[in-house]
């Protein structure tokens, strides 16, 4: 009987925690939901460690749970490989707002409105390619921030 009561209390605590706000320093995730005290570096470290344990923060981001906002674009390995292999061509096509590489990237990111996606990327070209030596990771992050 004692185990059932503890289990019910744990489920209730976790389910109500899913609607709580996100800590600005450690982000969303299970740690931020169950450890509310963020008054010391130790508690923030516990939040961050719990957030990253077992990938629950990643799950929260992709599923929109644990106080995380669900991203419209879900970056994936295929898109990252495509961007890494087509950096120059993709850069040229984003600059002109159209092209096969931009369309392919939209497909890999499951974007429905490819024309709007291409126009958004073109309008934000300088924010996507922040330097001449922009790498795949920064391009992908910037695309997700701008179009996601």
XYZ file of C-alpha atoms in Angstrom:
148
model
C 0.000 0.000 0.000
C 2.861 2.341 0.881
C 4.469 1.771 -2.550
C 1.220 2.621 -4.324
C 0.858 5.905 -2.434
C 4.467 6.860 -3.188
C 3.998 5.947 -6.860
C 0.834 8.043 -7.117
C 2.570 11.003 -5.459
C 5.527 10.714 -7.853
C 3.285 10.548 -10.922
C 1.238 13.506 -9.683
C 4.395 15.547 -9.047
C 5.812 14.767 -12.478
C 2.571 15.435 -14.325
C 2.058 18.836 -12.723
C 5.728 19.635 -13.249
C 5.191 19.300 -17.013
C 3.309 22.591 -16.995
C 5.844 24.568 -14.997
C 8.118 27.265 -16.345
C 11.644 26.763 -17.609
C 14.734 27.882 -15.752
C 16.680 30.368 -17.899
C 20.079 29.040 -16.856
C 19.595 25.285 -17.185
C 16.844 25.165 -19.764
C 13.957 22.790 -19.939
C 14.011 19.147 -18.919
C 13.168 16.852 -16.073
C 15.782 18.418 -13.752
C 14.285 21.868 -14.137
C 10.860 20.436 -13.468
C 11.590 18.478 -10.291
C 14.307 20.692 -8.742
C 12.681 24.077 -8.302
C 15.351 25.630 -6.093
C 17.732 27.562 -8.354
C 19.291 29.720 -5.643
C 22.734 28.138 -5.649
C 25.290 26.805 -8.093
C 24.887 23.332 -6.590
C 21.144 23.248 -7.281
C 21.678 24.574 -10.824
C 24.305 21.878 -11.382
C 21.837 19.244 -10.172
C 19.186 20.616 -12.527
C 21.569 20.612 -15.487
C 22.869 17.124 -14.695
C 19.355 15.741 -14.392
C 18.287 17.528 -17.582
C 21.023 15.831 -19.564
C 20.788 12.418 -17.909
C 19.194 9.786 -20.130
C 18.536 12.340 -22.858
C 15.378 13.630 -21.215
C 16.095 17.219 -22.308
C 16.446 16.090 -25.923
C 13.218 14.134 -25.609
C 11.529 17.185 -24.099
C 12.670 19.438 -26.934
C 11.495 17.063 -29.658
C 8.240 16.153 -27.938
C 7.361 19.488 -26.339
C 7.257 18.061 -22.791
C 9.125 18.772 -19.522
C 8.627 22.500 -19.971
C 10.266 22.505 -23.430
C 8.754 24.166 -26.464
C 8.332 21.805 -29.364
C 10.564 22.875 -32.216
C 8.880 23.241 -35.562
C 11.979 21.999 -37.339
C 13.571 18.851 -36.051
C 17.167 18.747 -37.134
C 18.233 15.311 -38.134
C 21.379 13.502 -39.146
C 20.426 13.302 -42.813
C 19.915 17.070 -42.991
C 23.230 17.653 -41.228
C 25.035 15.346 -43.656
C 23.361 17.097 -46.576
C 24.371 20.548 -45.352
C 27.944 19.397 -44.671
C 28.246 17.931 -48.171
C 26.628 20.883 -49.950
C 27.815 23.954 -48.038
C 28.894 25.993 -51.077
C 25.928 25.169 -53.304
C 23.480 25.678 -50.448
C 25.033 29.047 -49.649
C 24.672 30.195 -53.265
C 21.065 29.023 -53.468
C 20.068 30.558 -50.154
C 21.549 33.849 -51.399
C 19.272 33.795 -54.474
C 16.298 32.320 -52.601
C 15.806 29.174 -54.646
C 17.396 26.005 -55.900
C 17.481 22.260 -55.690
C 19.642 22.237 -52.558
C 17.255 24.528 -50.690
C 14.325 22.335 -51.762
C 16.166 19.203 -50.651
C 16.985 20.747 -47.272
C 13.324 21.684 -46.861
C 12.325 18.093 -47.603
C 14.865 16.708 -45.145
C 13.504 19.055 -42.469
C 9.885 18.157 -43.329
C 9.031 21.737 -44.296
C 5.715 21.929 -46.140
C 5.927 25.436 -47.630
C 9.226 25.315 -49.498
C 8.769 28.738 -51.113
C 8.277 30.455 -47.756
C 11.204 28.486 -46.309
C 13.482 29.602 -49.168
C 12.326 33.225 -48.857
C 12.936 33.209 -45.099
C 16.421 31.786 -45.542
C 17.231 34.337 -48.261
C 16.029 37.253 -46.130
C 18.226 36.048 -43.274
C 21.290 35.010 -45.269
C 23.701 37.064 -43.149
C 22.303 35.570 -39.959
C 22.768 32.027 -41.309
C 26.258 32.506 -42.713
C 27.773 34.685 -40.018
C 31.307 34.384 -41.410
C 33.115 33.115 -44.480
C 34.188 30.096 -42.463
C 30.721 29.117 -41.224
C 30.588 25.417 -40.416
C 27.769 22.913 -40.816
C 26.768 23.031 -37.151
C 26.409 26.809 -37.056
C 24.505 26.842 -40.356
C 22.102 24.170 -39.091
C 21.621 25.960 -35.768
C 20.992 29.261 -37.518
C 18.531 27.709 -39.989
C 16.644 26.116 -37.093
C 16.580 29.395 -35.179
C 15.383 31.406 -38.154
C 13.006 28.971 -39.832
C 12.102 26.823 -36.832
